[in-house]
mmCIF file of N, CA and C in Angstrom:
data_model
loop_
_atom_site.group_PDB
_atom_site.id
_atom_site.type_symbol
_atom_site.label_atom_id
_atom_site.label_comp_id
_atom_site.label_asym_id
_atom_site.label_seq_id
_atom_site.Cartn_x
_atom_site.Cartn_y
_atom_site.Cartn_z
ATOM 1 N N MET G 10 90.288 97.837 110.420
ATOM 2 C CA MET G 10 90.730 98.497 109.212
ATOM 3 C C MET G 10 89.504 99.031 108.476
ATOM 4 N N THR G 11 89.688 100.100 107.737
ATOM 5 C CA THR G 11 88.578 100.715 107.018
ATOM 6 C C THR G 11 88.221 99.899 105.786
ATOM 7 N N ALA G 12 87.188 100.363 105.072
ATOM 8 C CA ALA G 12 86.705 99.646 103.898
ATOM 9 C C ALA G 12 87.770 99.551 102.813
ATOM 10 N N HIS G 13 88.607 100.581 102.687
ATOM 11 C CA HIS G 13 89.670 100.500 101.684
ATOM 12 C C HIS G 13 90.906 99.869 102.309
ATOM 13 N N THR G 14 91.687 99.237 101.484
ATOM 14 C CA THR G 14 92.897 98.613 102.006
ATOM 15 C C THR G 14 94.101 99.444 101.611
ATOM 16 N N LEU G 15 95.066 99.498 102.491
ATOM 17 C CA LEU G 15 96.294 100.229 102.211
ATOM 18 C C LEU G 15 97.180 99.410 101.289
ATOM 19 N N GLN G 16 97.770 100.069 100.330
ATOM 20 C CA GLN G 16 98.724 99.396 99.458
ATOM 21 C C GLN G 16 100.023 99.235 100.234
ATOM 22 N N PRO G 17 100.627 98.049 100.187
ATOM 23 C CA PRO G 17 101.879 97.868 100.902
ATOM 24 C C PRO G 17 102.983 98.705 100.252
ATOM 25 N N LEU G 18 103.505 99.641 101.005
ATOM 26 C CA LEU G 18 104.574 100.505 100.517
ATOM 27 C C LEU G 18 105.813 100.270 101.359
ATOM 28 N N GLN G 19 106.934 100.392 100.727
ATOM 29 C CA GLN G 19 108.196 100.274 101.430
ATOM 30 C C GLN G 19 109.041 101.474 101.091
ATOM 31 N N MET G 20 109.875 101.875 102.020
ATOM 32 C CA MET G 20 110.829 102.924 101.736
ATOM 33 C C MET G 20 112.156 102.496 102.325
ATOM 34 N N THR G 21 113.129 102.365 101.469
ATOM 35 C CA THR G 21 114.464 102.006 101.927
ATOM 36 C C THR G 21 115.204 103.269 102.345
ATOM 37 N N ARG G 22 116.333 103.076 102.973
ATOM 38 C CA ARG G 22 117.153 104.199 103.412
ATOM 39 C C ARG G 22 117.544 105.076 102.215
ATOM 40 N N SER G 23 117.959 104.438 101.121
ATOM 41 C CA SER G 23 118.376 105.218 99.947
ATOM 42 C C SER G 23 117.195 105.957 99.319
ATOM 43 N N GLU G 24 116.005 105.358 99.356
ATOM 44 C CA GLU G 24 114.819 106.040 98.835
ATOM 45 C C GLU G 24 114.448 107.242 99.710
ATOM 46 N N LEU G 25 114.621 107.109 101.019
ATOM 47 C CA LEU G 25 114.371 108.221 101.930
ATOM 48 C C LEU G 25 115.334 109.366 101.628
ATOM 49 N N ILE G 26 116.590 109.048 101.425
ATOM 50 C CA ILE G 26 117.597 110.064 101.112
ATOM 51 C C ILE G 26 117.231 110.777 99.808
ATOM 52 N N GLU G 27 116.867 110.006 98.794
ATOM 53 C CA GLU G 27 116.478 110.602 97.505
ATOM 54 C C GLU G 27 115.249 111.495 97.652
ATOM 55 N N ARG G 28 114.287 111.050 98.453
ATOM 56 C CA ARG G 28 113.065 111.837 98.632
ATOM 57 C C ARG G 28 113.362 113.158 99.332
ATOM 58 N N ILE G 29 114.218 113.118 100.348
ATOM 59 C CA ILE G 29 114.598 114.352 101.042
ATOM 60 C C ILE G 29 115.296 115.300 100.079
ATOM 61 N N ALA G 30 116.222 114.763 99.281
ATOM 62 C CA ALA G 30 116.936 115.594 98.312
ATOM 63 C C ALA G 30 115.978 116.168 97.268
ATOM 64 N N ASP G 31 114.986 115.389 96.834
ATOM 65 C CA ASP G 31 114.000 115.874 95.857
ATOM 66 C C ASP G 31 113.115 116.976 96.445
ATOM 67 N N LEU G 32 112.707 116.806 97.707
ATOM 68 C CA LEU G 32 111.818 117.779 98.345
ATOM 69 C C LEU G 32 112.531 119.077 98.712
ATOM 70 N N HIS G 33 113.851 118.989 98.858
ATOM 71 C CA HIS G 33 114.642 120.161 99.243
ATOM 72 C C HIS G 33 115.775 120.339 98.242
ATOM 73 N N PRO G 34 115.487 120.990 97.105
ATOM 74 C CA PRO G 34 116.485 121.103 96.042
ATOM 75 C C PRO G 34 117.758 121.850 96.451
ATOM 76 N N GLN G 35 117.688 122.628 97.527
ATOM 77 C CA GLN G 35 118.881 123.335 97.980
ATOM 78 C C GLN G 35 119.902 122.378 98.603
ATOM 79 N N LEU G 36 119.461 121.178 98.946
ATOM 80 C CA LEU G 36 120.358 120.162 99.517
ATOM 81 C C LEU G 36 120.929 119.282 98.411
ATOM 82 N N GLN G 37 122.197 118.993 98.536
ATOM 83 C CA GLN G 37 122.789 118.011 97.635
ATOM 84 C C GLN G 37 122.474 116.631 98.203
ATOM 85 N N LEU G 38 122.573 115.625 97.366
ATOM 86 C CA LEU G 38 122.276 114.253 97.785
ATOM 87 C C LEU G 38 123.149 113.845 98.975
ATOM 88 N N LYS G 39 124.424 114.242 98.968
ATOM 89 C CA LYS G 39 125.320 113.878 100.074
ATOM 90 C C LYS G 39 124.902 114.534 101.387
ATOM 91 N N ASP G 40 124.299 115.745 101.309
ATOM 92 C CA ASP G 40 123.822 116.416 102.521
ATOM 93 C C ASP G 40 122.595 115.703 103.088
ATOM 94 N N ALA G 41 121.701 115.269 102.209
ATOM 95 C CA ALA G 41 120.527 114.510 102.649
ATOM 96 C C ALA G 41 120.971 113.185 103.260
ATOM 97 N N GLU G 42 121.966 112.549 102.656
ATOM 98 C CA GLU G 42 122.488 111.289 103.181
ATOM 99 C C GLU G 42 123.095 111.493 104.564
ATOM 100 N N LEU G 43 123.831 112.574 104.755
ATOM 101 C CA LEU G 43 124.428 112.877 106.053
ATOM 102 C C LEU G 43 123.344 113.107 107.105
ATOM 103 N N ALA G 44 122.293 113.831 106.741
ATOM 104 C CA ALA G 44 121.211 114.106 107.687
ATOM 105 C C ALA G 44 120.542 112.816 108.144
ATOM 106 N N VAL G 45 120.246 111.934 107.211
ATOM 107 C CA VAL G 45 119.616 110.663 107.559
ATOM 108 C C VAL G 45 120.549 109.839 108.429
ATOM 109 N N ARG G 46 121.830 109.790 108.085
ATOM 110 C CA ARG G 46 122.798 109.011 108.863
ATOM 111 C C ARG G 46 122.914 109.544 110.285
ATOM 112 N N VAL G 47 122.968 110.858 110.440
ATOM 113 C CA VAL G 47 123.088 111.467 111.773
ATOM 114 C C VAL G 47 121.870 111.125 112.633
ATOM 115 N N ILE G 48 120.677 111.225 112.058
ATOM 116 C CA ILE G 48 119.450 110.928 112.807
ATOM 117 C C ILE G 48 119.412 109.456 113.223
ATOM 118 N N LEU G 49 119.664 108.561 112.282
ATOM 119 C CA LEU G 49 119.615 107.129 112.595
ATOM 120 C C LEU G 49 120.720 106.727 113.572
ATOM 121 N N ASP G 50 121.895 107.330 113.439
ATOM 122 C CA ASP G 50 122.982 107.039 114.386
ATOM 123 C C ASP G 50 122.627 107.513 115.790
ATOM 124 N N ALA G 51 121.981 108.672 115.893
ATOM 125 C CA ALA G 51 121.584 109.188 117.211
ATOM 126 C C ALA G 51 120.542 108.280 117.851
ATOM 127 N N LEU G 52 119.573 107.814 117.067
ATOM 128 C CA LEU G 52 118.568 106.880 117.588
ATOM 129 C C LEU G 52 119.227 105.580 118.041
ATOM 130 N N SER G 53 120.093 105.028 117.202
ATOM 131 C CA SER G 53 120.781 103.771 117.534
ATOM 132 C C SER G 53 121.649 103.925 118.766
ATOM 133 N N ASP G 54 122.350 105.052 118.863
ATOM 134 C CA ASP G 54 123.237 105.291 120.002
ATOM 135 C C ASP G 54 122.439 105.373 121.302
ATOM 136 N N ALA G 55 121.314 106.086 121.266
ATOM 137 C CA ALA G 55 120.480 106.210 122.474
ATOM 138 C C ALA G 55 119.975 104.842 122.917
ATOM 139 N N LEU G 56 119.507 104.035 121.988
ATOM 140 C CA LEU G 56 118.991 102.709 122.334
ATOM 141 C C LEU G 56 120.096 101.777 122.811
ATOM 142 N N SER G 57 121.254 101.836 122.184
ATOM 143 C CA SER G 57 122.339 100.933 122.574
ATOM 144 C C SER G 57 122.860 101.249 123.971
ATOM 145 N N LYS G 58 122.608 102.476 124.443
ATOM 146 C CA LYS G 58 123.022 102.864 125.802
ATOM 147 C C LYS G 58 121.886 102.668 126.808
ATOM 148 N N GLY G 59 120.805 102.010 126.366
ATOM 149 C CA GLY G 59 119.700 101.725 127.272
ATOM 150 C C GLY G 59 118.702 102.848 127.409
ATOM 151 N N GLY G 60 118.828 103.884 126.601
ATOM 152 C CA GLY G 60 117.928 105.029 126.697
ATOM 153 C C GLY G 60 116.757 104.915 125.757
ATOM 154 N N ARG G 61 116.135 106.046 125.529
ATOM 155 C CA ARG G 61 115.025 106.106 124.597
ATOM 156 C C ARG G 61 115.147 107.379 123.787
ATOM 157 N N ALA G 62 114.452 107.449 122.680
ATOM 158 C CA ALA G 62 114.463 108.632 121.822
ATOM 159 C C ALA G 62 113.026 108.953 121.443
ATOM 160 N N GLU G 63 112.692 110.234 121.491
ATOM 161 C CA GLU G 63 111.330 110.649 121.168
ATOM 162 C C GLU G 63 111.367 111.727 120.100
ATOM 163 N N ILE G 64 110.540 111.531 119.079
ATOM 164 C CA ILE G 64 110.371 112.533 118.036
ATOM 165 C C ILE G 64 108.917 112.962 118.127
ATOM 166 N N ARG G 65 108.684 114.147 118.670
ATOM 167 C CA ARG G 65 107.317 114.634 118.915
ATOM 168 C C ARG G 65 106.487 114.572 117.647
ATOM 169 N N GLY G 66 105.287 114.064 117.769
ATOM 170 C CA GLY G 66 104.382 113.965 116.644
ATOM 171 C C GLY G 66 104.601 112.715 115.812
ATOM 172 N N PHE G 67 105.752 112.084 115.958
ATOM 173 C CA PHE G 67 106.036 110.871 115.192
ATOM 174 C C PHE G 67 105.957 109.645 116.089
ATOM 175 N N GLY G 68 106.747 109.644 117.161
ATOM 176 C CA GLY G 68 106.712 108.517 118.081
ATOM 177 C C GLY G 68 107.969 108.422 118.916
ATOM 178 N N SER G 69 108.046 107.372 119.708
ATOM 179 C CA SER G 69 109.215 107.181 120.567
ATOM 180 C C SER G 69 109.782 105.784 120.367
ATOM 181 N N PHE G 70 111.077 105.710 120.526
ATOM 182 C CA PHE G 70 111.812 104.462 120.411
ATOM 183 C C PHE G 70 112.354 104.123 121.788
ATOM 184 N N GLY G 71 112.162 102.890 122.199
ATOM 185 C CA GLY G 71 112.653 102.458 123.499
ATOM 186 C C GLY G 71 113.029 100.995 123.441
ATOM 187 N N LEU G 72 113.278 100.422 124.609
ATOM 188 C CA LEU G 72 113.652 99.016 124.702
ATOM 189 C C LEU G 72 112.633 98.265 125.542
ATOM 190 N N ASN G 73 112.298 97.074 125.131
ATOM 191 C CA ASN G 73 111.465 96.174 125.919
ATOM 192 C C ASN G 73 112.329 95.008 126.379
ATOM 193 N N TYR G 74 112.167 94.633 127.637
ATOM 194 C CA TYR G 74 112.909 93.508 128.198
ATOM 195 C C TYR G 74 112.149 92.217 127.941
ATOM 196 N N ARG G 75 112.837 91.227 127.440
ATOM 197 C CA ARG G 75 112.268 89.893 127.256
ATOM 198 C C ARG G 75 112.993 88.956 128.224
ATOM 199 N N PRO G 76 112.279 88.407 129.210
ATOM 200 C CA PRO G 76 112.928 87.527 130.191
ATOM 201 C C PRO G 76 113.366 86.209 129.545
ATOM 202 N N PRO G 77 114.272 85.488 130.208
ATOM 203 C CA PRO G 77 114.686 84.183 129.666
ATOM 204 C C PRO G 77 113.491 83.231 129.640
ATOM 205 N N ARG G 78 113.523 82.305 128.698
ATOM 206 C CA ARG G 78 112.403 81.370 128.577
ATOM 207 C C ARG G 78 112.873 80.061 127.966
ATOM 208 N N GLN G 79 111.984 79.105 128.042
ATOM 209 C CA GLN G 79 112.240 77.800 127.438
ATOM 210 C C GLN G 79 111.663 77.841 126.021
ATOM 211 N N GLY G 80 112.476 77.469 125.041
ATOM 212 C CA GLY G 80 112.013 77.449 123.663
ATOM 213 C C GLY G 80 112.212 76.071 123.056
ATOM 214 N N ARG G 81 111.867 75.947 121.807
ATOM 215 C CA ARG G 81 112.044 74.677 121.092
ATOM 216 C C ARG G 81 112.711 74.926 119.756
ATOM 217 N N ASN G 82 113.593 74.027 119.395
ATOM 218 C CA ASN G 82 114.182 74.048 118.074
ATOM 219 C C ASN G 82 113.098 73.548 117.120
ATOM 220 N N PRO G 83 112.655 74.359 116.156
ATOM 221 C CA PRO G 83 111.553 73.935 115.295
ATOM 222 C C PRO G 83 111.899 72.735 114.405
ATOM 223 N N LYS G 84 113.165 72.556 114.132
ATOM 224 C CA LYS G 84 113.569 71.449 113.263
ATOM 225 C C LYS G 84 113.581 70.109 114.002
ATOM 226 N N THR G 85 114.149 70.130 115.226
ATOM 227 C CA THR G 85 114.303 68.865 115.961
ATOM 228 C C THR G 85 113.288 68.697 117.088
ATOM 229 N N GLY G 86 112.682 69.803 117.529
ATOM 230 C CA GLY G 86 111.749 69.725 118.638
ATOM 231 C C GLY G 86 112.443 69.721 119.997
ATOM 232 N N ALA G 87 113.778 69.793 120.000
ATOM 233 C CA ALA G 87 114.539 69.783 121.257
ATOM 234 C C ALA G 87 114.326 71.087 122.019
ATOM 235 N N LYS G 88 114.299 70.986 123.349
ATOM 236 C CA LYS G 88 114.162 72.170 124.185
ATOM 237 C C LYS G 88 115.480 72.937 124.192
ATOM 238 N N VAL G 89 115.358 74.253 124.134
ATOM 239 C CA VAL G 89 116.534 75.123 124.204
ATOM 240 C C VAL G 89 116.222 76.283 125.142
ATOM 241 N N LYS G 90 117.263 76.780 125.794
ATOM 242 C CA LYS G 90 117.096 77.938 126.665
ATOM 243 C C LYS G 90 117.316 79.195 125.829
ATOM 244 N N VAL G 91 116.335 80.070 125.861
ATOM 245 C CA VAL G 91 116.446 81.345 125.168
ATOM 246 C C VAL G 91 116.818 82.379 126.225
ATOM 247 N N PRO G 92 117.979 83.027 126.075
ATOM 248 C CA PRO G 92 118.430 83.974 127.102
ATOM 249 C C PRO G 92 117.589 85.260 127.108
ATOM 250 N N ALA G 93 117.687 85.979 128.213
ATOM 251 C CA ALA G 93 117.017 87.276 128.328
ATOM 252 C C ALA G 93 117.648 88.238 127.327
ATOM 253 N N LYS G 94 116.837 89.188 126.875
ATOM 254 C CA LYS G 94 117.379 90.174 125.943
ATOM 255 C C LYS G 94 116.502 91.416 125.936
ATOM 256 N N TYR G 95 117.053 92.485 125.404
ATOM 257 C CA TYR G 95 116.316 93.715 125.182
ATOM 258 C C TYR G 95 116.079 93.842 123.687
ATOM 259 N N VAL G 96 114.864 94.222 123.319
ATOM 260 C CA VAL G 96 114.526 94.392 121.907
ATOM 261 C C VAL G 96 114.014 95.814 121.683
ATOM 262 N N PRO G 97 114.385 96.427 120.550
ATOM 263 C CA PRO G 97 113.892 97.774 120.251
ATOM 264 C C PRO G 97 112.376 97.760 120.073
ATOM 265 N N HIS G 98 111.756 98.855 120.484
ATOM 266 C CA HIS G 98 110.302 98.979 120.415
ATOM 267 C C HIS G 98 109.956 100.388 119.950
ATOM 268 N N PHE G 99 108.992 100.490 119.040
ATOM 269 C CA PHE G 99 108.523 101.791 118.558
ATOM 270 C C PHE G 99 107.078 101.997 118.996
ATOM 271 N N LYS G 100 106.812 103.155 119.565
ATOM 272 C CA LYS G 100 105.440 103.502 119.948
ATOM 273 C C LYS G 100 105.068 104.760 119.165
ATOM 274 N N PRO G 101 104.098 104.644 118.257
ATOM 275 C CA PRO G 101 103.721 105.809 117.446
ATOM 276 C C PRO G 101 103.100 106.913 118.294
ATOM 277 N N GLY G 102 103.350 108.151 117.887
ATOM 278 C CA GLY G 102 102.773 109.304 118.559
ATOM 279 C C GLY G 102 101.341 109.550 118.115
ATOM 280 N N LYS G 103 100.658 110.423 118.820
ATOM 281 C CA LYS G 103 99.249 110.711 118.555
ATOM 282 C C LYS G 103 99.042 111.223 117.124
ATOM 283 N N GLU G 104 99.891 112.154 116.684
ATOM 284 C CA GLU G 104 99.730 112.717 115.342
ATOM 285 C C GLU G 104 99.924 111.655 114.264
ATOM 286 N N LEU G 105 100.879 110.758 114.439
ATOM 287 C CA LEU G 105 101.111 109.707 113.462
ATOM 288 C C LEU G 105 99.925 108.741 113.429
ATOM 289 N N LYS G 106 99.412 108.375 114.603
ATOM 290 C CA LYS G 106 98.249 107.494 114.665
ATOM 291 C C LYS G 106 97.064 108.107 113.925
ATOM 292 N N GLU G 107 96.819 109.400 114.184
ATOM 293 C CA GLU G 107 95.697 110.065 113.530
ATOM 294 C C GLU G 107 95.890 110.156 112.022
ATOM 295 N N ARG G 108 97.098 110.427 111.593
ATOM 296 C CA ARG G 108 97.368 110.549 110.152
ATOM 297 C C ARG G 108 97.197 109.194 109.453
ATOM 298 N N VAL G 109 97.664 108.129 110.070
ATOM 299 C CA VAL G 109 97.535 106.802 109.488
ATOM 300 C C VAL G 109 96.075 106.374 109.443
ATOM 301 N N ASP G 110 95.346 106.674 110.495
ATOM 302 C CA ASP G 110 93.934 106.310 110.564
ATOM 303 C C ASP G 110 93.114 107.088 109.529
ATOM 304 N N ARG G 111 93.497 108.312 109.248
ATOM 305 C CA ARG G 111 92.788 109.180 108.321
ATOM 306 C C ARG G 111 93.013 108.754 106.874
ATOM 307 N N GLU G 112 94.188 108.248 106.574
ATOM 308 C CA GLU G 112 94.529 107.919 105.175
ATOM 309 C C GLU G 112 94.158 106.566 104.800
#
């Protein structure tokens, strides 16, 4: 990390919708909300079908396979079997990496 530290920022779905509507005054809030919903639904749909989604310059969303393993219940210490599963994974694109590193 560089000498300066990044301030922890968060953006919720509703804040993203408001920001889009603010940046594009020709859009009504409901239109910005629809756009965000359509994009997120398309990403979710692609991943739920085992595919991947790529947004050039931003990054790609895919699935990582986690094999079954032996785990422990942290409360009791008892061994438990953790089943195999797929987990969503985000890989940032080159432009996003450069922009984050620059700021």
